[in-house]
Amino acid sequence: MSSAQPQPALAQPGLAQQGPDDPPEAAGSDAEPSKPAQAFAASPAQESAYAPVRAPARHAHKFGGSSLADAGRYRVAAGLLDDGAPQRVVVVSAMQGVTDALVALVADARAGQNWVPAWSELRQRHLDTADALDGQHRHGAHAAIETDFDGLRAALEALATASDGAYADALPGLGEVLSSYLMHAALGSDGAGWTRLDAREVLVVHPGEMGVGVDWALSRARLADWRKHHADNDVVVTGFVARDTQGHDTTLGRNGSDYSAAIFANLFDADALTIWTDVDGVLSADPRLVPDAVCLPTMSYAEACELAYFGAKVLHPQTLAPVQQRGIPLRIRNTRNPQAPGTLISLVSEPDAAPVKGLSLVHDLAVLELIGNGMVGVPGTAERLFGALRSAGVSVTMISQGSSEHSICCVVRADQAARGRDAIVAAFADAMADGQAQEVTVTPDICVLAAVGDGMVGTPGVAAQLFDGLAKARINLRAIAQGAGERNISVAIAARDATRALRAAHSAFWLSPHCLSIGLIGPGKVGRALLAQLHEAQSRFQRDSRHNKVDLRLRAIADSRRMHLAPRAMAFEDAHEALAADGMETLDLERFAAHVRAEHIPHALIVDCSGSDAVAAFYPQWIAAGIHIVTPSKHAGSGPLARYEAIREAERSGGQFRYEATVGAGLPVIQTLRSLLDTGDELTEVEGILSGTLAWLFNRYDGQTAFSELVREAHALGYTEPDPRDDLSGTDVARKLVILAREAGRALSLDQIEVESLVPEALRSVSKEEFFERLHELDAPLQQRFDAARTAGLSLRYLARLDREGRASVGVVSPPPGHAALHGALTDNLIQFRTRRYADNPLVVQGPGAGPDVTAAGVFGDLLTIAQTLGARA
């Protein structure tokens, strides 16, 4: 993998922005610390590798523009320099925003625009800051700034008429010169012991293919001459600026102040370098995209180089070379949080539990691919291709070629893709004319995701872990590259998948919880019970790290008519109230699902507690789109066979479908059956009580109390549906039997089950009120059957049964003595599986099979099962 220059990226460590579903955090305080922090105080984890902790003899510091925004920030920075080192070197950037302002001034002057107001405003800002830091003008900062701004004005006036304005490229470096005056003024009474060094006096650089290079011998000689007069002084150095070998002023390019700091740490033979910025250190990923990104306590030079190349903007790739050359440890620290230890970068880093330490994204890329059957075994093909790109000035970010040699692909900057394609076409024109090369393709809108870590070296399965995490988030990989050093795996992906891929990869290595975007349909009794359980579990997961490392975010809720699509995650305990608010949207299941499947969250899940067949009709397309479905509703599992088969087919490459709570509520009925079959057992018979309502009725029915009176009592206790006929018809029991049969591989449908309804034909279509008035008509038929069973020494139960031949029935039977159904508690569901292994003594699952709490627990269990299959650890 190679590239002439690093690419911009979104994975920017340390930014305090949150993703759209993340609660805002308190902004960092600008208050001056009560006492200076020791710049190299290590955390306990770091002390084991870097103890003993001591103040360096010569300590170099660098402050970025965000740490030098105004006079107050300069004072804070000056206070941080009291670190106990005998000699200190501090390199400063321009004040925040000044470099951009200077670039704009140069552009306006060249274009003939009126630049004077902006120049005046910038001048006044610096003079005001100088006066705030040195009101008595003892350090000469005010006068020096006036002089330099006069020179800037003259230079800008000359640009309008100058035929050669190349010298103006050095003007943006004036910001660092001005900043050095301000820092010197901030360092105390008369600046005692501190000397300013204009880097242009000693630093000599030259252009190179890989960027600006340092003439180390000449720069060291010039610094030695300078130090003859300032040997024991602490030094304030201007960053960013230098001179070339012809003596012309120049700059080190964007982010050049960090590079300056590393150069002067090297030139001054510093024992340590601290780069002060506005973040706590190098983070494992961009916190705007991964809110759970963690600050890395230590990194090796190799890890930092990889992350810097792939856009970790807290570091510039060039910064590391001068300190690595001399083995100088570099620490990234936060001026707004100086108590934080920051990130220490040195030869080796502390080992981590995860092999991958950080992840980064490079945006605005494209894939170039040369395809040709005639390239197989032809030497020099790759040299020809990359030579053409080099001649065209195209930077290559990533290279991938299969061992078949049928094609070569590389990732380039998007704005160079067309130029690169034309260059390759021209270079292979003869091969294409002869049919040896077929085509050159460009795939736009590409990102590269890079996983970096020393722990990857020699660790089996790292690539598999990354690819598995991406696959579960339905991320398609366009190209893959890994160097022999094993510290980096890079994958090219579609730009639209970038955020989801970053979060999925971050979770795959347990750097953050696995995040699921959840939508709930049907906040009734079961739905509300589930919300309560989720709320309780959320705090439990936070308290106890042994529980699932999973981040559950409720982002949408809907009933049969309305929906609420939340821009941020809703609190579980308050979610049902969202539907009572004014201005709710009319239910649109397609929009609902699209909102749940947010591009910035790796996994999406819909919980359907609605009991609606219309909702179940959407399952196949939702699952095909990668949305996982959890439901206690029996419509999908027992509905039309074609829809059921479509759901199963969609699962092959899409989301998961979990429905444990459809049979037995929270009982592990389907899980038990699945385990039997998956371990090679053979199901011969299923039999049991699948209705808590009917279990209660027949456990209570003794022939002394009329059956109709028991129905009225059960209804009053809330054991039945609002219309008891929904229970007494047997249809619900039959649906559960269909689900079990299909789970066992039987293509059974509802109309193939022999169902005995306890509701007489004459009462099935009357109103609910009339049904209750005529409820006594149930009594005589059941009394006769009860008497006959009692005469035979038997009892009545309402059982579901599926036999070896696939015959299915639901109805009132008289089980033989000793049958498990005769020994259940009042409302228990009871399912017995007879298999080849459990032929004589069936396996029985028994327990409460109804009620919102146990049903919700079954749904919750399915939800956590899905989270675990996605990689969350229990």
Phi, psi and omega in degrees: 000133180210158177200139180290333178207150182292153181259155175292153181213159176272339183286081189253100185304141168091352180291140185268021178277152178249162173287169186295345180250015187247138181295143178294147178252158180296138179289153179294147181280143176268001185294145178291135180297149183293332175209153182297142177270144175292122190295332181239033174288123185267156173287164179305322180295328183278331185300329181297328182265334189237009176291154358280147179280127181215156176288133179291152179292321176227116189244122176263139178234154173220134178244128178279170184299325180292338177272356181230047187282331183201182184300321179298321180289325176298320180295318177300315180299317180299322179295330181286348182278351179278073188250007177088357179287137179300327178223138183233143176235123181240123179257132184243144168274174172292160172304155183305126176085354186287318180301316177298321180295320179293320176299318179294322178298316179298317180296317179296319180296317179295327183273359181078018179276164180280104182261354188298313180302317180294321177298316181296317180296317180294319178300313183295324179299316180291319180295319179297319179294319179298318180294323179294327181273331185216073184296336180269359179058038182281338185262353179077012182295317182301311182294320180296320180294318178300317180297315182292326178288329173296318177295322178297318180299315179299319180295319180293322178294325181288334183297329183295331184246349183291132177284332178237107182258020184299326181299337182292346179297339180275347185299323179300344178285353180298332182302322179289324178297313179298319181296327180294325174299316183293318179294320178299321179291328182284348189275009169117189187302116177058011180060033186303129177083355182249138179233140175275138173236116172281115186305336181293342178286335186233329189273120180244128183230167178216151179288151177211168181297329182265010181119192182288131177251155183260134169276090189296318184296312181292320180296320179295320180296317180293322178294322178299319177296318181296321185286345176301334182257351184221038191300320188259003185276149165285154192230134168257122186245139173285126175277170166078332188255156179197185171233150177274181185291344175268002178086010179274141175296142179209179176233169181266009180088172181304143185065018184291341180292322174298317178299317177303316181299316180294321179298312183287332171299320177292310183297323180274004182055046181291152175272344182200153176228129173244125174259115181267129182219201182251019178231161184284350182153198177275126181262160182291342177192173178294116184292343174292332182257330179234091184301338181268012177304141184248151176283129182277122182292323181219154174214153171273163175304319183297316178296316181296321178299316180298312182293323179295318179299321182270026164096011176289095196288352174292344177229145172256141183306322182291338186300324191282332187302311182296324180282325178295325181303323182249006178068033181276121177292139181240132178238135174264125181224167188249119178294336181271353177214065188292346178287338180290137184290339179079197180245125179262126180246121182209195186299318179231158178239161176298137176294147179245161177295324180264139180292332179266129183262325183210157179229145183215155179241140171244124185257175173059054180237172176213156177258126172257131181225128173258123183242132178190127178293330183283357181278344185299121176077007181268115180294147173087001181296313180296319179299320180296315182295310185285334173295321178295319179294320179297316180296329180274359180071033181260125180274130181259123181269326186205146182233141177213130177218130176285156182294343178289343180063015180289334181210156172233130176234150177218154179256129183230168175297142184300321183285354177250000187296314181297318178296320178295318179298315180298322180294319180291317178302317180294319182292331182249024182302316181294318180295323179289324177295327180274357180081007178283330174241134187267312185198162172239119184250153175237124174251110183277180174056057182244145169238156171246127175256125181244133174251128189231140174174137175297331181293348177287336185295119177074006180264114180292147170088003181294314179298319180297321179295317179295312184293325178294317178298320179290320180297320180293337175267008177060048177258122178271132181265125180272328179201154184225141176214140174215130178281162180294339177292342174067010180272355186214132167238127181239139178229140175266130183223166176293140183302326182294341181263004192300308184294316179297321180294317181298315180292321180295317179294320178299319178288325184300330180259018176058030173279341178206163178297152174286122188262128177240128172273124188242138170240134180248125175248122178096070179277053176275215183298312181292318180300317179291322177297322178295317179300320179295319179292322177296319179298314180295319182291326182301313179291327179293318179299322181291327182283325190238108183290350179286342180282175183307132176273083187219142181243105183262122184238113177279114187242354179204146179215144184209149168248202185289345184235329189231165177212155174232118179257109187273133176291333175235163180300137179272149172290132184301322186288341183249359192296320184295337180287343181297330181284346179270352182285158179288153173079019178291150181278151172293141184300125175226102188295330178291316177293323179302309182294321180296324179290320180296320180277066181290139182293335184269359178242129191294329187229144181233144183213134175247128174258118182253102176254019189279331187070023183257128176292330179295323176290317180300333180296338180274349186306312183303316182287326177295313181295320178299330179277001178094008179272128178278146182238131172234133183207146167264000182280139185269000187295318183288317183287335184243000181284202182309135183298323180298320178292319178300316180293326177294323177297314181296323178293319179296329180296337184300324182230007183240218181282181179258152178240115182237136189209038181304323186284359179285336179233111177084016178053247182274001180287143180279064184281304181294321178300318180294315179298317181298320180295319178300312184290320182293334179269010172096005177285165182237123181282130177248330183200141171238134179210142177171178177264115186247015178223120177296326179296310181291329175298314180298315183298314185277337172291330180273336188286116182237010179082349180269321177259132181302141181301323181297325179292323176296322178298316179298319180294316179298322179294319180293328179279353181084015180280342182251168170293164178309323173252107185303341179298334177297331176272317187287342181289336181085355183297319181297319177296319180296322178298318179296323179293323176299317180299315179295319180297316179294325177296329179274004177092009179268130180277067184263142175239164185299323183286355178265000181261135175279109186248126175260117177269139177275357180267120178302150182307321185291343183255000188284333184246004180280169178293162180297321180298315179294323179301315180294325178295326185254018185301333182297343181292349176283340195289311188300311180301319182287327178297318179299316181292324179294316181298318180296318180293319181296322178301325180273003180077026184239176178232171178255140172217153178260107188243152169253143184213134173233119185262182185300326182278357179092005177287136185233139179212155178221125179171187181278128179224170175245096182296151178292157179305142181088352179296140184301330183294341181276356187236020180275158174288173191308309186250015184292141161275150181213121181233127177243133179253124173254123185228181177299321179282324181253057186281313185271326181236097187295155175278128186243132172247123187219143176161182180302126184245017180207165180112141185297323183292313181289325177294316177299323178297322176296319177296316180298319178300318177297319180299315180291328176298316177298316179301321180290323177293337178277353176122353179294140182263140176279000000 
